[in-house]
PDB file of C-alpha atoms and ligand atoms in Angstrom:
ATOM      1  CA  MET A   1       6.931  31.497 -24.580  1.00 49.00           C
ATOM      2  CA  SER A   2       6.683  31.133 -20.811  1.00 54.00           C
ATOM      3  CA  LYS A   3       9.666  30.538 -18.633  1.00 63.00           C
ATOM      4  CA  GLY A   4       8.238  27.270 -17.337  1.00 70.00           C
ATOM      5  CA  ARG A   5       8.089  25.888 -20.841  1.00 73.00           C
ATOM      6  CA  ASP A   6      11.702  26.835 -21.503  1.00 79.00           C
ATOM      7  CA  LYS A   7      12.727  25.063 -18.352  1.00 77.00           C
ATOM      8  CA  HIS A   8      10.836  21.966 -19.306  1.00 80.00           C
ATOM      9  CA  GLN A   9      12.450  21.815 -22.724  1.00 81.00           C
ATOM     10  CA  GLU A  10      15.876  22.403 -21.302  1.00 80.00           C
ATOM     11  CA  ARG A  11      15.375  19.579 -18.839  1.00 78.00           C
ATOM     12  CA  HIS A  12      14.246  17.247 -21.556  1.00 79.00           C
ATOM     13  CA  HIS A  13      17.237  18.235 -23.670  1.00 79.00           C
ATOM     14  CA  ASN A  14      19.660  17.513 -20.832  1.00 77.00           C
ATOM     15  CA  LEU A  15      18.112  14.116 -20.150  1.00 78.00           C
ATOM     16  CA  THR A  16      18.475  13.214 -23.806  1.00 78.00           C
ATOM     17  CA  MET A  17      22.119  14.224 -23.677  1.00 79.00           C
ATOM     18  CA  PHE A  18      22.757  11.923 -20.703  1.00 84.00           C
ATOM     19  CA  GLY A  19      20.880   9.178 -22.492  1.00 85.00           C
ATOM     20  CA  LYS A  20      23.824   7.946 -24.504  1.00 88.00           C
ATOM     21  CA  ASP A  21      26.172   7.944 -21.529  1.00 92.00           C
ATOM     22  CA  LEU A  22      23.599   6.142 -19.443  1.00 93.00           C
ATOM     23  CA  VAL A  23      23.092   3.506 -22.092  1.00 92.00           C
ATOM     24  CA  ARG A  24      26.845   2.931 -22.152  1.00 93.00           C
ATOM     25  CA  ARG A  25      27.084   2.807 -18.354  1.00 95.00           C
ATOM     26  CA  CYS A  26      24.278   0.321 -17.838  1.00 95.00           C
ATOM     27  CA  GLY A  27      25.316  -2.009 -20.678  1.00 95.00           C
ATOM     28  CA  ALA A  28      21.643  -2.803 -21.439  1.00 94.00           C
ATOM     29  CA  HIS A  29      21.087  -4.102 -17.913  1.00 97.00           C
ATOM     30  CA  CYS A  30      18.662  -2.618 -15.425  1.00 98.00           C
ATOM     31  CA  GLU A  31      20.847  -0.752 -12.933  1.00 98.00           C
ATOM     32  CA  LEU A  32      18.734  -1.899 -10.023  1.00 98.00           C
ATOM     33  CA  CYS A  33      17.846  -5.547 -10.675  1.00 98.00           C
ATOM     34  CA  ASP A  34      20.354  -6.326 -13.458  1.00 97.00           C
ATOM     35  CA  ALA A  35      17.623  -7.632 -15.782  1.00 97.00           C
ATOM     36  CA  SER A  36      18.630  -7.681 -19.436  1.00 97.00           C
ATOM     37  CA  GLY A  37      16.511  -7.837 -22.560  1.00 95.00           C
ATOM     38  CA  GLU A  38      13.944  -5.547 -20.935  1.00 95.00           C
ATOM     39  CA  PRO A  39      13.020  -2.078 -22.161  1.00 96.00           C
ATOM     40  CA  LEU A  40      14.883   0.394 -19.949  1.00 95.00           C
ATOM     41  CA  SER A  41      13.996   3.970 -19.203  1.00 93.00           C
ATOM     42  CA  ILE A  42      15.544   6.807 -17.261  1.00 93.00           C
ATOM     43  CA  PHE A  43      14.581   7.130 -13.616  1.00 94.00           C
ATOM     44  CA  GLU A  44      15.649  10.250 -11.752  1.00 93.00           C
ATOM     45  CA  VAL A  45      16.590   9.389  -8.204  1.00 96.00           C
ATOM     46  CA  PRO A  46      15.061  11.852  -5.712  1.00 95.00           C
ATOM     47  CA  PRO A  47      15.603  14.482  -4.554  1.00 93.00           C
ATOM     48  CA  VAL A  48      15.271  15.706  -8.136  1.00 88.00           C
ATOM     49  CA  ALA A  49      16.973  19.042  -8.659  1.00 82.00           C
ATOM     50  CA  ASN A  50      15.782  21.669 -11.119  1.00 83.00           C
ATOM     51  CA  ASP A  51      18.644  20.805 -13.389  1.00 83.00           C
ATOM     52  CA  PRO A  52      18.743  17.095 -14.060  1.00 82.00           C
ATOM     53  CA  SER A  53      22.106  15.588 -13.281  1.00 88.00           C
ATOM     54  CA  TYR A  54      23.742  12.514 -14.720  1.00 91.00           C
ATOM     55  CA  GLU A  55      24.590  11.287 -11.223  1.00 93.00           C
ATOM     56  CA  HIS A  56      20.903  11.198 -10.293  1.00 95.00           C
ATOM     57  CA  CYS A  57      19.820   9.186 -13.343  1.00 94.00           C
ATOM     58  CA  LEU A  58      19.470   5.435 -13.541  1.00 96.00           C
ATOM     59  CA  MET A  59      18.466   3.163 -16.386  1.00 96.00           C
ATOM     60  CA  VAL A  60      15.813   0.877 -14.953  1.00 97.00           C
ATOM     61  CA  CYS A  61      13.368  -1.750 -16.194  1.00 98.00           C
ATOM     62  CA  GLU A  62       9.614  -1.255 -16.063  1.00 97.00           C
ATOM     63  CA  THR A  63       9.187  -3.543 -13.054  1.00 97.00           C
ATOM     64  CA  CYS A  64      11.699  -1.638 -10.945  1.00 98.00           C
ATOM     65  CA  LYS A  65      10.332   1.730 -11.963  1.00 97.00           C
ATOM     66  CA  GLU A  66       6.756   0.758 -11.203  1.00 96.00           C
ATOM     67  CA  GLN A  67       7.552  -0.683  -7.805  1.00 96.00           C
ATOM     68  CA  VAL A  68       9.684   2.249  -6.752  1.00 96.00           C
ATOM     69  CA  GLU A  69       6.947   4.641  -7.810  1.00 93.00           C
ATOM     70  CA  ARG A  70       4.184   2.593  -6.172  1.00 93.00           C
ATOM     71  CA  PRO A  71       5.835   1.072  -3.118  1.00 93.00           C
ATOM     72  CA  LYS A  72       2.467  -0.043  -1.746  1.00 91.00           C
ATOM     73  CA  HIS A  73       2.488  -2.799  -4.342  1.00 88.00           C
ATOM     74  CA  ILE A  74       6.094  -3.730  -3.839  1.00 95.00           C
ATOM     75  CA  ASP A  75       7.024  -7.374  -4.375  1.00 97.00           C
ATOM     76  CA  PRO A  76       9.818  -8.211  -1.911  1.00 97.00           C
ATOM     77  CA  ASN A  77      11.019 -11.167  -3.989  1.00 96.00           C
ATOM     78  CA  HIS A  78      11.839  -8.889  -6.914  1.00 97.00           C
ATOM     79  CA  TRP A  79      14.349  -7.100  -4.715  1.00 98.00           C
ATOM     80  CA  ARG A  80      16.553  -9.965  -3.533  1.00 96.00           C
ATOM     81  CA  CYS A  81      18.976  -8.606  -6.127  1.00 96.00           C
ATOM     82  CA  LEU A  82      19.656  -5.590  -3.908  1.00 98.00           C
ATOM     83  CA  GLY A  83      22.262  -7.598  -2.026  1.00 97.00           C
ATOM     84  CA  THR A  84      24.405  -6.997  -5.116  1.00 97.00           C
ATOM     85  CA  THR A  85      23.098  -3.549  -6.068  1.00 98.00           C
ATOM     86  CA  MET A  86      23.981  -2.115  -2.658  1.00 98.00           C
ATOM     87  CA  TRP A  87      27.658  -2.502  -3.628  1.00 97.00           C
ATOM     88  CA  SER A  88      27.227  -0.811  -7.015  1.00 97.00           C
ATOM     89  CA  GLU A  89      29.853   1.684  -8.147  1.00 96.00           C
ATOM     90  CA  VAL A  90      27.011   3.859  -9.411  1.00 97.00           C
ATOM     91  CA  THR A  91      26.081   5.962  -6.378  1.00 97.00           C
ATOM     92  CA  ALA A  92      22.481   6.490  -7.496  1.00 97.00           C
ATOM     93  CA  ALA A  93      22.009   2.719  -7.757  1.00 98.00           C
ATOM     94  CA  LYS A  94      23.599   2.107  -4.373  1.00 98.00           C
ATOM     95  CA  VAL A  95      21.507   4.828  -2.716  1.00 98.00           C
ATOM     96  CA  SER A  96      18.321   3.459  -4.324  1.00 98.00           C
ATOM     97  CA  ALA A  97      19.166  -0.041  -3.087  1.00 98.00           C
ATOM     98  CA  ILE A  98      19.502   1.209   0.483  1.00 98.00           C
ATOM     99  CA  VAL A  99      16.305   3.268   0.290  1.00 98.00           C
ATOM    100  CA  ILE A 100      14.356   0.277  -1.047  1.00 98.00           C
ATOM    101  CA  LEU A 101      15.896  -2.005   1.581  1.00 98.00           C
ATOM    102  CA  ASN A 102      14.907   0.487   4.291  1.00 97.00           C
ATOM    103  CA  HIS A 103      11.344   0.211   3.023  1.00 97.00           C
ATOM    104  CA  LEU A 104      11.409  -3.598   2.868  1.00 97.00           C
ATOM    105  CA  ALA A 105      13.155  -4.004   6.209  1.00 97.00           C
ATOM    106  CA  LYS A 106       9.949  -3.040   7.999  1.00 95.00           C
ATOM    107  CA  LYS A 107       8.629  -6.497   7.098  1.00 95.00           C
ATOM    108  CA  GLU A 108      11.477  -8.553   5.663  1.00 97.00           C
ATOM    109  CA  SER A 109      14.222  -9.844   7.915  1.00 98.00           C
ATOM    110  CA  TRP A 110      16.550 -10.583   4.957  1.00 98.00           C
ATOM    111  CA  ALA A 111      16.413  -6.896   4.033  1.00 98.00           C
ATOM    112  CA  GLN A 112      17.323  -5.998   7.591  1.00 98.00           C
ATOM    113  CA  GLU A 113      20.290  -8.349   7.466  1.00 98.00           C
ATOM    114  CA  LEU A 114      21.534  -6.806   4.216  1.00 98.00           C
ATOM    115  CA  LEU A 115      21.274  -3.319   5.705  1.00 98.00           C
ATOM    116  CA  GLU A 116      23.456  -4.412   8.592  1.00 98.00           C
ATOM    117  CA  GLN A 117      26.233  -5.237   6.127  1.00 97.00           C
ATOM    118  CA  ALA A 118      25.835  -2.079   4.064  1.00 97.00           C
ATOM    119  CA  TYR A 119      28.599   0.474   4.022  1.00 95.00           C
ATOM    120  CA  LEU A 120      27.862   4.066   3.031  1.00 96.00           C
ATOM    121  CA  GLU A 121      30.050   7.118   2.664  1.00 96.00           C
ATOM    122  CA  ALA A 122      28.879  10.237   4.486  1.00 97.00           C
ATOM    123  CA  GLU A 123      27.505  11.838   1.289  1.00 96.00           C
ATOM    124  CA  GLU A 124      25.653   8.655   0.469  1.00 97.00           C
ATOM    125  CA  THR A 125      24.050   8.561   3.908  1.00 97.00           C
ATOM    126  CA  GLU A 126      22.974  12.155   3.438  1.00 97.00           C
ATOM    127  CA  TRP A 127      21.408  11.284   0.083  1.00 97.00           C
ATOM    128  CA  VAL A 128      19.591   8.257   1.533  1.00 97.00           C
ATOM    129  CA  GLU A 129      18.140  10.467   4.262  1.00 97.00           C
ATOM    130  CA  GLN A 130      16.575  12.716   1.652  1.00 96.00           C
ATOM    131  CA  TRP A 131      14.503  10.016   0.041  1.00 95.00           C
ATOM    132  CA  THR A 132      11.877   7.703   1.517  1.00 94.00           C
ATOM    133  CA  LEU A 133       9.821   5.437  -0.709  1.00 93.00           C
ATOM    134  CA  GLY A 134       6.237   6.550  -1.067  1.00 82.00           C
ATOM    135  CA  MET A 135       7.165  10.162  -0.369  1.00 64.00           C
ATOM    136  CA  LYS A 136       6.656  12.606  -3.215  1.00 53.00           C
TER     137      LYS A 136
HETATM  138 ZN1  LIG B 201      14.956  -3.721 -12.858  1.00 95.25          ZN
END
């Protein structure tokens, strides 16, 4: 068996292990838009390390996942919720909110206004700087 395959399986195994904790943390709500009653899946917040970490994982709904992965088709109205998410106790959710707001703020003045109120710790700022929407 190749090393790459081992790595892949290990990663998958770790993500499955986090799964239960993530499900508990999110309480069946999307951790970005707070939608409930939607199928949720794990989204790894970039930069994605070789070893998946719990802190980088979010449970998100399909709409959020799709828009974050294809920011060209982003629907600004879906993201009004970020005014709440940017105060989340889950760092990955907070960081994602700021990154998405940074993207929206190019066109949306409400996003700009939210960013002006945002408060980030130094580590959070560092994390935000490592991820821009639309960048692989
Ligand atoms: Zn969502």
